[in-house]
């Protein structure tokens, strides 16, 4: 077979203007929603109310304009023939608003025709499908949701195929696909040869639909939204005797889409060649070669279920680092003391005076050197913007003196203006110990259980309010997060930290932290749970704020609590809402126990 390339490569084709009748764009998503409601009512009626509610809420988060109101659309008229969706008018309304939001329509339109980008036009019907699968996945788990949606997608294609028996055979199909069009860029790029034995081979090298959906993170949801219907579509739309085989897809992160349309009137052999065949039929482009390199690298890195990153080195706490003590103090213990006082003032005002008195009493015991008096430093300047702490100047003085003492700053050092060298252990304790003492002292002021509850609320609030914008939502996928972990430990970086890293699977990133310098630095502080709150609790909300708003961290064991490891799973809830955390037997089994962990276990026993 002689293969030839057709179409044109232009990623900017998604930005190309395209004229549409905007009212037509809502018809397919509404019709699909109508029949998905009917399907769920028959196949899984228990989940239907939750599906309608969650779909409404999720799409509402993205809708900024009430187009139904702005355009004075008659919802009853639109839903007249949609018997199942008309029972849920609020959902129908938001689907319309969602579609028009994706199209980025203005609030005022002179006539039914309007220019939109080609990418937005594609997304206007693909993204609602993506959301349908995503919502089902959150309710049923990803595997069950996809299984169910496949059944629906097949059914829907059978019922609503826009045309049937488009081609009399694969030769006819080949001629139609390779004929010149008005805009070759809209085709993307595909490699084809004339059919042989009733089989039409096609390698799609650039997919405009995949380009339109590239910012949507879940590959399986994209595949279900854009590609899965092609299987039933081959026999329903193209020819009743056609069957499609397809293994690789760009939508799922592969180098290309490999597909064969088999005319079963000619040959029922449905064998699909391996990747070597598809690589060989036509030279790969530069971007495809790069994708293959990344996939091979990932395959090498993921070839074991788990692997160890980093190495055990508690002596790393003695490593020296440069810091500016005053700016670090204001950024961390001083600012955090201000925040917790404000939190108590809002949430438990009756205990504020008692808490401050106890803080003063306890910090007095902690401070060994009065650095501020020796340096004749005026603390009023950094306090002027700290609304809650500036009323309690003496407490701020104690806090700063305590911080400098934890750093073991020499009394003849100009800690106000100069950078100094401190050990990593002292640096970590200077940040963590104040949090430990703040919750410890809170538990002296009120019941321990209530103190812990309040402190957890405070940490969650702090994570939400003080995380800078450039540290928020840094990862689109768990694989991005995992890849950065490899970079963090590259060439022996981060000594003293040990992670047993798992692969990303079904929206879950599993890892076991076997050595933690935070826990090592704080090991002489006696209360296990306060250590955990100081060292680890921020990670729960931090995962959602710093990594991705759809991520949820589960963690049951923690080195800071005296456990031999931290057991962690980061769940991407866009893929799976099952937050089950494996038990201890699982975590013990994934990697051989290290010597230092055996000592910890013996000590716990």
Coordinates of C-alpha atoms in Angstrom, one line a residue:
X1 CA 0.0 0.0 0.0
X2 CA 1.2 3.5 -0.9
X3 CA 0.4 6.0 1.8
X4 CA 0.0 9.7 1.3
X5 CA -0.5 12.7 3.5
X6 CA -3.7 14.8 3.3
X7 CA -4.9 18.0 4.9
X8 CA -2.9 20.8 6.5
X9 CA -1.3 21.3 9.9
X10 CA -2.2 24.5 11.7
X11 CA -2.8 24.6 15.5
X12 CA -4.2 28.1 15.1
X13 CA -7.1 26.7 13.1
X14 CA -9.0 26.6 16.3
X15 CA -8.8 30.5 16.4
X16 CA -10.2 30.8 12.8
X17 CA -13.5 32.7 12.7
X18 CA -16.5 30.8 11.6
X19 CA -20.1 31.9 11.0
X20 CA -22.8 30.0 12.7
X21 CA -26.5 30.2 13.6
X22 CA -26.1 30.5 17.3
X23 CA -29.5 29.1 18.2
X24 CA -28.6 25.8 16.4
X25 CA -25.7 25.3 18.7
X26 CA -27.9 24.5 21.7
X27 CA -29.9 21.8 20.0
X28 CA -27.5 18.9 20.2
X29 CA -26.5 19.4 23.8
X30 CA -30.1 19.7 24.9
X31 CA -31.1 16.7 22.9
X32 CA -28.3 14.7 24.3
X33 CA -29.2 15.7 27.9
X34 CA -32.8 14.8 27.2
X35 CA -31.9 11.3 26.1
X36 CA -29.2 10.8 28.8
X37 CA -31.9 11.6 31.4
X38 CA -34.2 9.0 29.8
X39 CA -31.4 6.5 29.7
X40 CA -30.4 7.0 33.4
X41 CA -34.1 6.8 34.4
X42 CA -34.2 3.3 32.9
X43 CA -30.6 2.1 33.6
X44 CA -29.8 3.7 37.0
X45 CA -32.7 5.6 38.4
X46 CA -31.1 6.0 41.8
X47 CA -28.3 8.2 40.5
X48 CA -30.5 10.4 38.2
X49 CA -31.5 13.1 40.8
X50 CA -27.9 13.4 41.9
X51 CA -26.7 13.6 38.3
X52 CA -29.2 16.4 37.4
X53 CA -28.2 18.3 40.6
X54 CA -24.5 17.9 40.2
X55 CA -24.5 18.7 36.5
X56 CA -26.5 21.8 37.1
X57 CA -24.1 22.9 39.8
X58 CA -20.9 22.2 37.9
X59 CA -21.9 24.0 34.7
X60 CA -23.3 26.9 36.7
X61 CA -19.8 27.5 38.1
X62 CA -18.6 28.4 34.6
X63 CA -21.7 30.5 33.5
X64 CA -21.3 34.2 34.0
X65 CA -24.2 35.5 31.8
X66 CA -27.9 34.5 31.8
X67 CA -28.2 34.4 28.0
X68 CA -31.7 32.9 28.2
X69 CA -32.8 36.1 29.9
X70 CA -30.6 38.4 27.8
X71 CA -31.9 36.9 24.5
X72 CA -35.4 36.5 25.8
X73 CA -35.5 32.9 24.8
X74 CA -38.8 31.0 25.3
X75 CA -37.7 27.9 27.3
X76 CA -41.1 26.2 27.0
X77 CA -40.9 26.4 23.2
X78 CA -37.3 25.2 23.1
X79 CA -38.2 22.2 25.3
X80 CA -41.5 21.4 23.7
X81 CA -40.3 18.0 22.2
X82 CA -37.7 17.2 24.9
X83 CA -40.1 15.3 27.2
X84 CA -37.5 14.3 29.8
X85 CA -35.5 17.5 30.0
X86 CA -38.5 19.7 30.2
X87 CA -39.1 18.3 33.7
X88 CA -35.8 20.0 34.7
X89 CA -36.1 23.5 33.3
X90 CA -33.3 25.0 35.5
X91 CA -30.8 22.4 34.1
X92 CA -32.0 23.1 30.6
X93 CA -31.6 26.8 31.1
X94 CA -28.0 26.4 32.4
X95 CA -27.1 24.0 29.5
X96 CA -28.1 26.8 27.1
X97 CA -26.1 29.4 29.1
X98 CA -23.2 27.0 29.3
X99 CA -23.1 26.4 25.5
X100 CA -23.4 30.1 24.8
X101 CA -20.7 30.9 27.4
X102 CA -18.3 28.4 25.6
X103 CA -19.1 30.2 22.3
X104 CA -18.3 33.5 24.1
X105 CA -21.4 35.2 22.7
X106 CA -22.0 38.9 23.4
X107 CA -25.0 39.9 25.4
X108 CA -26.5 41.6 22.3
X109 CA -26.9 39.9 18.9
X110 CA -28.4 41.7 15.9
X111 CA -29.4 38.5 14.0
X112 CA -29.2 34.7 14.3
X113 CA -25.9 34.5 12.5
X114 CA -22.7 35.4 14.4
X115 CA -18.9 34.7 14.0
X116 CA -17.2 32.6 16.6
X117 CA -13.9 30.8 16.6
X118 CA -13.8 27.3 15.2
X119 CA -12.4 26.1 18.5
X120 CA -15.3 27.5 20.5
X121 CA -17.7 26.0 18.0
X122 CA -16.2 22.6 18.5
X123 CA -16.1 23.0 22.3
X124 CA -19.8 24.0 22.3
X125 CA -20.8 20.5 21.6
X126 CA -17.8 18.5 22.9
X127 CA -17.5 20.0 26.3
X128 CA -21.1 19.3 27.4
X129 CA -20.4 15.7 26.6
X130 CA -17.2 15.8 28.6
X131 CA -19.1 17.2 31.6
X132 CA -21.7 14.4 31.3
X133 CA -19.1 11.7 31.7
X134 CA -17.3 13.7 34.4
X135 CA -20.4 14.0 36.5
X136 CA -21.3 10.3 36.1
X137 CA -17.7 9.6 37.2
X138 CA -18.0 11.6 40.3
X139 CA -21.2 9.8 41.2
X140 CA -20.4 6.2 40.1
X141 CA -16.6 6.0 40.0
X142 CA -14.7 6.3 36.7
X143 CA -14.8 2.7 35.5
X144 CA -18.5 2.3 36.1
X145 CA -19.3 5.7 34.6
X146 CA -17.4 5.0 31.4
X147 CA -19.0 1.6 31.1
X148 CA -22.4 3.1 31.5
X149 CA -21.7 6.0 29.1
X150 CA -20.4 3.6 26.4
X151 CA -23.8 1.9 26.4
X152 CA -25.6 5.3 26.2
X153 CA -23.2 6.6 23.5
X154 CA -23.8 3.5 21.3
X155 CA -27.6 3.8 21.8
X156 CA -27.6 7.5 21.1
X157 CA -25.6 7.1 17.9
X158 CA -28.0 4.5 16.6
X159 CA -31.0 6.7 17.3
X160 CA -29.6 10.1 16.1
X161 CA -27.1 9.4 13.4
X162 CA -27.4 12.4 11.1
X163 CA -27.1 10.2 8.0
X164 CA -26.9 6.5 7.1
X165 CA -25.0 4.5 4.6
X166 CA -23.0 7.5 3.4
X167 CA -20.6 5.3 1.4
X168 CA -21.2 2.3 -0.7
X169 CA -17.8 0.8 0.1
X170 CA -14.4 1.8 1.5
X171 CA -13.2 3.0 -2.0
X172 CA -16.1 5.5 -2.0
X173 CA -15.2 6.5 1.6
X174 CA -11.5 7.0 0.6
X175 CA -12.5 9.3 -2.3
X176 CA -14.7 11.4 0.0
X177 CA -12.0 11.7 2.7
X178 CA -9.2 12.7 0.3
X179 CA -11.2 15.1 -1.9
X180 CA -10.0 18.7 -1.7
X181 CA -12.1 20.8 0.6
X182 CA -12.6 24.6 0.8
X183 CA -10.4 24.7 3.9
X184 CA -7.9 21.8 4.2
X185 CA -6.8 23.0 7.6
X186 CA -10.2 22.0 9.1
X187 CA -9.3 18.3 8.3
X188 CA -6.1 18.3 10.4
X189 CA -3.6 15.9 8.9
X190 CA -4.1 12.3 8.1
X191 CA -2.2 9.6 6.2
X192 CA -4.1 7.2 4.0
X193 CA -3.7 4.7 1.3
X194 CA -6.3 3.4 -1.2
X195 CA -8.3 0.5 0.4
X196 CA -7.0 -3.0 0.1
X197 CA -9.2 -6.1 0.8
X198 CA -12.0 -3.9 2.0
X199 CA -9.8 -2.2 4.6
X200 CA -9.2 1.6 4.8
X201 CA -6.1 2.4 6.9
X202 CA -5.9 5.9 8.4
X203 CA -3.3 7.5 10.6
X204 CA -4.4 10.9 11.9
X205 CA -1.4 13.0 12.7
X206 CA -3.1 16.2 13.8
X207 CA -6.7 16.3 15.2
X208 CA -8.4 19.7 15.3
X209 CA -10.9 18.3 17.8
X210 CA -8.0 17.2 20.1
X211 CA -6.5 20.7 19.7
X212 CA -9.8 22.3 20.7
X213 CA -9.9 20.1 23.9
X214 CA -6.2 20.3 24.8
X215 CA -6.9 22.3 28.0
X216 CA -9.3 19.8 29.4
X217 CA -7.3 17.5 31.6
X218 CA -8.9 14.0 31.6
X219 CA -7.9 12.0 28.6
X220 CA -10.6 9.3 29.1
X221 CA -13.4 11.9 29.3
X222 CA -12.1 13.6 26.1
X223 CA -12.0 10.2 24.4
X224 CA -15.6 9.4 25.4
X225 CA -16.8 12.9 24.3
X226 CA -15.0 13.0 20.9
X227 CA -13.9 9.6 19.8
X228 CA -16.0 6.7 21.2
X229 CA -19.0 7.4 19.1
X230 CA -16.9 6.6 16.0
X231 CA -17.2 2.9 16.6
X232 CA -20.9 2.8 16.3
X233 CA -20.9 5.6 13.8
X234 CA -18.9 3.5 11.3
X235 CA -21.8 1.0 10.9
X236 CA -24.7 3.4 11.6
X237 CA -23.6 6.4 9.6
X238 CA -21.0 5.2 7.0
X239 CA -22.1 1.8 6.0
X240 CA -24.0 -1.0 7.8
X241 CA -21.3 -3.4 6.9
X242 CA -18.4 -1.3 8.2
X243 CA -16.6 -2.0 11.5
X244 CA -14.0 0.4 12.9
X245 CA -10.9 -0.7 14.9
X246 CA -8.9 2.0 16.6
X247 CA -6.1 1.7 19.2
X248 CA -4.1 4.9 19.5
X249 CA -5.8 8.3 19.8
X250 CA -4.3 11.8 20.0
X251 CA -7.1 12.6 22.4
X252 CA -5.6 10.1 24.9
X253 CA -2.1 11.5 24.5
X254 CA -0.9 9.2 21.8
X255 CA 1.3 10.2 18.9
X256 CA -1.5 9.7 16.4
X257 CA -4.9 8.1 15.9
X258 CA -4.6 4.7 14.2
X259 CA -7.8 3.4 12.7
X260 CA -9.0 0.8 10.1
X261 CA -12.4 0.8 8.6
X262 CA -13.2 -2.8 7.8
X263 CA -15.8 -3.6 5.2
X264 CA -17.0 -6.9 6.5
X265 CA -18.6 -7.7 3.2
X266 CA -15.1 -8.1 1.9
X267 CA -13.2 -9.4 4.9
X268 CA -14.1 -10.2 8.5
X269 CA -10.5 -10.3 9.7
X270 CA -10.3 -7.4 12.2
X271 CA -6.7 -7.6 13.1
X272 CA -5.2 -4.2 14.0
X273 CA -1.4 -3.8 13.4
X274 CA 0.9 -2.8 16.2
X275 CA 2.6 0.6 16.7
X276 CA 5.7 -0.3 14.6
X277 CA 3.5 -0.6 11.5
X278 CA 1.8 2.7 12.0
X279 CA 5.2 4.4 12.7
X280 CA 6.5 3.0 9.4
X281 CA 3.8 4.0 6.9
X282 CA 4.8 7.7 6.7
X283 CA 7.6 9.8 8.3
X284 CA 6.6 11.1 11.8
X285 CA 6.6 14.9 12.3
X286 CA 8.9 16.6 14.9
X287 CA 6.2 17.0 17.4
X288 CA 5.2 13.3 17.1
X289 CA 8.8 12.2 17.6
X290 CA 8.9 14.4 20.8
X291 CA 5.7 12.8 22.0
X292 CA 7.1 9.3 21.5
X293 CA 10.3 10.3 23.4
X294 CA 8.2 11.5 26.3
X295 CA 6.0 8.4 26.2
X296 CA 9.1 6.1 26.2
X297 CA 10.6 8.1 29.1
X298 CA 7.4 7.8 31.0
X299 CA 7.2 4.1 30.3
X300 CA 10.7 3.6 31.7
X301 CA 9.9 5.6 34.8
X302 CA 6.6 3.8 35.3
X303 CA 7.8 0.3 34.5
X304 CA 7.6 -0.6 38.2
X305 CA 4.6 -0.1 40.3
X306 CA 6.7 1.8 42.9
X307 CA 10.2 3.2 43.1
X308 CA 12.3 5.0 45.7
X309 CA 13.2 8.7 45.3
X310 CA 15.7 10.4 47.6
X311 CA 17.8 8.9 50.4
X312 CA 17.8 8.8 54.2
X313 CA 20.1 11.4 55.7
X314 CA 18.9 13.0 59.0
X315 CA 22.3 14.7 59.1
X316 CA 20.9 17.0 56.4
X317 CA 19.4 19.0 59.2
X318 CA 22.9 20.3 59.8
X319 CA 23.3 21.6 56.3
X320 CA 23.7 25.4 56.3
X321 CA 21.5 27.8 54.4
X322 CA 21.3 31.6 54.0
X323 CA 18.3 33.5 55.3
X324 CA 17.3 37.1 56.3
X325 CA 16.0 36.5 59.8
X326 CA 13.7 39.5 60.2
X327 CA 11.9 39.2 56.9
X328 CA 11.4 35.4 57.5
X329 CA 10.1 36.1 61.0
X330 CA 7.5 38.7 59.7
X331 CA 6.5 36.3 56.9
X332 CA 6.0 33.3 59.1
X333 CA 5.5 33.3 62.9
X334 CA 4.6 37.0 63.2
X335 CA 2.1 37.0 60.4
X336 CA 0.6 33.6 61.5
X337 CA 0.2 34.8 65.0
X338 CA -1.7 37.8 63.7
X339 CA -3.9 35.5 61.6
X340 CA -4.7 33.1 64.5
X341 CA -5.6 36.0 66.8
X342 CA -8.0 37.3 64.1
X343 CA -9.4 33.8 63.6
X344 CA -10.1 33.4 67.4
X345 CA -11.6 36.9 67.5
X346 CA -14.1 36.0 64.8
X347 CA -14.9 32.4 65.8
X348 CA -14.4 32.2 69.6
X349 CA -14.2 35.8 70.9
X350 CA -14.9 34.8 74.5
X351 CA -11.6 33.0 74.9
X352 CA -9.4 35.7 73.2
X353 CA -8.1 37.4 76.3
X354 CA -7.4 34.1 78.1
X355 CA -5.6 32.8 75.0
X356 CA -3.4 35.9 74.7
X357 CA -2.6 35.7 78.5
X358 CA -1.6 32.1 78.1
X359 CA 0.5 32.9 75.0
X360 CA 2.3 35.6 76.9
X361 CA 2.9 33.3 79.9
X362 CA 4.2 30.4 77.8
X363 CA 6.3 32.5 75.3
X364 CA 7.9 34.1 78.4
X365 CA 9.2 30.6 79.3
X366 CA 10.3 29.9 75.8
X367 CA 12.4 33.0 75.3
X368 CA 16.0 32.8 76.5
X369 CA 17.6 35.9 74.9
X370 CA 16.0 39.3 74.4
X371 CA 17.4 40.0 70.9
X372 CA 15.1 43.0 70.4
X373 CA 16.4 45.0 73.3
X374 CA 20.0 44.1 72.5
X375 CA 19.5 45.3 68.9
X376 CA 17.3 48.2 70.0
X377 CA 14.9 47.3 67.3
X378 CA 11.5 49.1 67.1
X379 CA 8.9 46.4 66.3
X380 CA 6.2 49.0 65.7
X381 CA 7.1 49.2 61.9
X382 CA 6.3 45.6 60.9
X383 CA 3.2 45.6 63.2
X384 CA 1.5 48.5 61.7
X385 CA -0.3 46.4 59.0
X386 CA -1.0 43.5 61.3
X387 CA -4.5 44.4 62.5
X388 CA -4.8 41.8 65.3
X389 CA -1.3 41.6 66.7
X390 CA -0.4 45.3 66.8
X391 CA -2.6 45.6 69.9
X392 CA -0.4 43.1 71.7
X393 CA 3.1 44.4 71.1
X394 CA 4.7 42.4 74.0
X395 CA 3.4 39.2 72.4
X396 CA 4.9 40.1 69.1
X397 CA 8.3 40.8 70.9
X398 CA 8.2 37.4 72.5
X399 CA 7.3 35.8 69.2
X400 CA 10.2 37.4 67.4
X401 CA 12.7 36.6 70.2
X402 CA 11.5 33.0 70.2
X403 CA 12.0 32.8 66.5
X404 CA 15.5 34.2 66.6
X405 CA 16.4 31.8 69.5
X406 CA 15.1 28.8 67.5
X407 CA 17.5 29.9 64.7
X408 CA 20.3 30.1 67.3
X409 CA 21.2 33.6 66.1
X410 CA 24.4 35.0 67.6
X411 CA 23.8 38.1 69.8
X412 CA 26.4 40.0 67.8
X413 CA 24.7 39.4 64.5
X414 CA 22.8 42.2 62.6
X415 CA 19.7 40.1 62.1
X416 CA 17.7 43.2 61.2
X417 CA 19.6 43.9 58.0
X418 CA 21.9 41.1 57.1
X419 CA 21.6 37.6 55.8
X420 CA 23.0 34.9 58.0
X421 CA 23.8 31.2 57.8
X422 CA 21.6 28.8 59.9
X423 CA 21.3 25.1 59.9
X424 CA 18.3 23.6 58.1
X425 CA 17.1 21.9 61.3
X426 CA 17.0 25.3 63.1
X427 CA 15.3 26.9 60.2
X428 CA 12.6 24.2 60.0
X429 CA 12.0 24.3 63.8
X430 CA 11.8 28.1 63.7
X431 CA 8.8 27.8 61.4
X432 CA 7.2 24.7 62.8
X433 CA 7.6 25.1 66.6
X434 CA 5.6 28.3 66.8
X435 CA 2.6 26.5 65.2
X436 CA 3.1 23.6 67.7
X437 CA 3.1 26.0 70.6
X438 CA 0.1 28.0 69.3
X439 CA -2.1 24.9 69.3
X440 CA -0.6 23.6 72.5
X441 CA -1.4 26.8 74.3
X442 CA -4.8 26.9 72.8
X443 CA -5.4 23.4 74.3
X444 CA -4.4 25.0 77.7
X445 CA -7.1 27.6 77.2
X446 CA -10.0 25.4 76.1
X447 CA -10.7 21.7 75.9
X448 CA -8.0 19.8 73.9
X449 CA -10.6 18.4 71.4
X450 CA -12.1 21.8 70.8
X451 CA -8.7 23.4 70.5
X452 CA -7.7 20.9 67.8
X453 CA -11.0 21.5 66.0
X454 CA -10.5 25.2 66.0
X455 CA -6.8 25.0 65.0
X456 CA -7.7 22.8 62.0
X457 CA -10.3 25.4 60.9
X458 CA -7.7 28.1 61.2
X459 CA -5.1 26.2 59.1
X460 CA -7.7 25.6 56.4
X461 CA -8.6 29.3 56.4
X462 CA -5.0 30.3 56.3
X463 CA -4.3 28.1 53.3
X464 CA -7.2 29.7 51.4
X465 CA -6.4 33.3 52.2
X466 CA -2.6 33.6 52.2
X467 CA -1.4 31.4 49.4
X468 CA 0.0 33.8 46.7
X469 CA -1.5 33.7 43.2
X470 CA 1.6 32.4 41.6
X471 CA 1.5 29.4 43.9
X472 CA -2.1 28.4 43.2
X473 CA -3.4 25.6 40.9
X474 CA 0.0 24.7 39.5
X475 CA -0.8 21.3 38.0
X476 CA -3.3 20.3 35.2
X477 CA -2.8 16.6 35.8
X478 CA -1.5 14.2 38.4
X479 CA 1.1 13.1 35.9
X480 CA 2.5 16.7 35.9
X481 CA 2.7 16.6 39.7
X482 CA 4.4 13.2 39.6
X483 CA 6.9 14.4 37.0
X484 CA 7.9 17.4 39.1
X485 CA 8.6 15.0 42.0
X486 CA 11.2 13.3 39.8
X487 CA 12.7 16.7 39.1
X488 CA 12.8 17.6 42.8
X489 CA 14.9 14.5 43.6
X490 CA 17.1 14.6 40.5
X491 CA 20.9 14.3 41.0
X492 CA 20.6 13.7 44.7
X493 CA 18.6 16.9 45.5
X494 CA 16.7 17.1 48.8
X495 CA 18.8 14.8 50.9
X496 CA 17.0 13.5 54.0
X497 CA 13.6 13.0 52.2
X498 CA 12.6 9.6 51.0
X499 CA 9.5 8.9 48.9
X500 CA 8.2 5.6 47.5
X501 CA 6.5 6.8 44.4
X502 CA 3.6 5.0 42.6
X503 CA 2.2 5.5 39.2
X504 CA -0.8 7.6 38.4
X505 CA -3.8 5.3 37.8
X506 CA -7.6 6.0 37.6
X507 CA -7.1 9.5 38.9
X508 CA -5.1 8.5 41.9
X509 CA -1.5 9.3 42.7
X510 CA -0.1 7.1 45.5
X511 CA 3.1 7.6 47.4
X512 CA 4.6 6.7 50.8
X513 CA 6.9 9.2 52.5
X514 CA 9.5 7.1 54.4
X515 CA 11.6 10.0 55.7
X516 CA 10.5 13.6 56.4
X517 CA 12.9 16.3 57.6
X518 CA 9.9 18.2 59.1
X519 CA 9.2 15.3 61.4
X520 CA 12.9 14.7 62.1
X521 CA 13.4 18.4 63.0
X522 CA 10.4 18.2 65.4
X523 CA 11.0 14.8 66.9
X524 CA 11.9 16.1 70.4
X525 CA 8.6 17.9 70.8
X526 CA 6.5 15.5 72.9
X527 CA 2.9 15.7 71.6
X528 CA 2.4 13.6 68.5
X529 CA -0.8 15.1 67.3
X530 CA 0.4 18.7 67.8
X531 CA 3.5 17.8 65.7
X532 CA 1.1 16.5 63.0
X533 CA -0.9 19.7 63.0
X534 CA 2.2 21.9 62.8
X535 CA 4.0 19.8 60.1
X536 CA 1.3 18.2 58.0
X537 CA -2.3 19.4 58.4
X538 CA -1.8 22.3 55.9
X539 CA -1.2 19.8 53.2
X540 CA -4.9 18.8 53.0
X541 CA -6.1 22.3 52.0
X542 CA -2.8 23.1 50.4
X543 CA -3.3 20.3 47.9
X544 CA -6.5 21.9 46.6
X545 CA -5.2 25.5 46.7
X546 CA -1.6 25.0 45.5
X547 CA -1.9 22.0 43.2
X548 CA -5.4 21.8 41.8
X549 CA -8.9 22.7 43.1
X550 CA -10.1 19.3 42.0
X551 CA -7.5 17.3 44.0
X552 CA -8.2 15.8 47.4
X553 CA -5.4 14.4 49.7
X554 CA -6.1 11.5 51.9
X555 CA -3.4 10.7 54.5
X556 CA -3.8 8.4 57.5
X557 CA -0.2 7.6 58.7
X558 CA 2.3 10.5 59.2
X559 CA 5.9 10.5 60.3
X560 CA 5.2 13.6 62.4
X561 CA 2.7 11.5 64.4
X562 CA 5.4 8.9 65.1
X563 CA 4.4 6.5 62.3
X564 CA 7.1 4.8 60.2
X565 CA 5.8 6.6 57.1
X566 CA 3.3 9.0 55.7
X567 CA 0.6 7.2 53.6
X568 CA -0.7 9.6 50.9
X569 CA -3.1 9.4 48.0
X570 CA -3.9 12.4 45.9
X571 CA -7.3 11.9 44.3
X572 CA -8.3 13.8 41.1
X573 CA -12.0 14.1 41.7
X574 CA -12.6 15.0 38.1
X575 CA -11.8 11.3 37.4
X576 CA -12.9 9.5 40.5
X577 CA -14.7 10.6 43.7
X578 CA -14.0 7.4 45.6
X579 CA -11.7 8.6 48.4
X580 CA -11.1 5.2 50.0
X581 CA -7.7 5.1 51.6
X582 CA -5.8 1.7 51.7
X583 CA -5.1 0.1 55.1
X584 CA -1.8 -0.4 56.8
X585 CA -1.2 -3.9 55.2
X586 CA -1.3 -2.3 51.8
X587 CA 1.2 0.4 52.7
X588 CA 3.5 -2.1 54.4
X589 CA 3.5 -4.2 51.3
X590 CA 4.4 -1.7 48.6
X591 CA 8.1 -1.4 49.5
X592 CA 10.6 -3.2 51.8
X593 CA 10.7 -1.7 55.3
X594 CA 13.8 0.5 55.8
X595 CA 16.0 0.1 58.9
X596 CA 15.0 3.4 60.5
X597 CA 11.4 2.4 60.0
X598 CA 11.9 -0.8 61.9
X599 CA 13.3 1.1 64.8
X600 CA 10.2 3.4 64.8
X601 CA 7.9 0.4 64.8
X602 CA 9.7 -1.2 67.7
X603 CA 9.5 2.0 69.6
X604 CA 5.8 2.3 69.0
X605 CA 5.2 -1.3 70.2

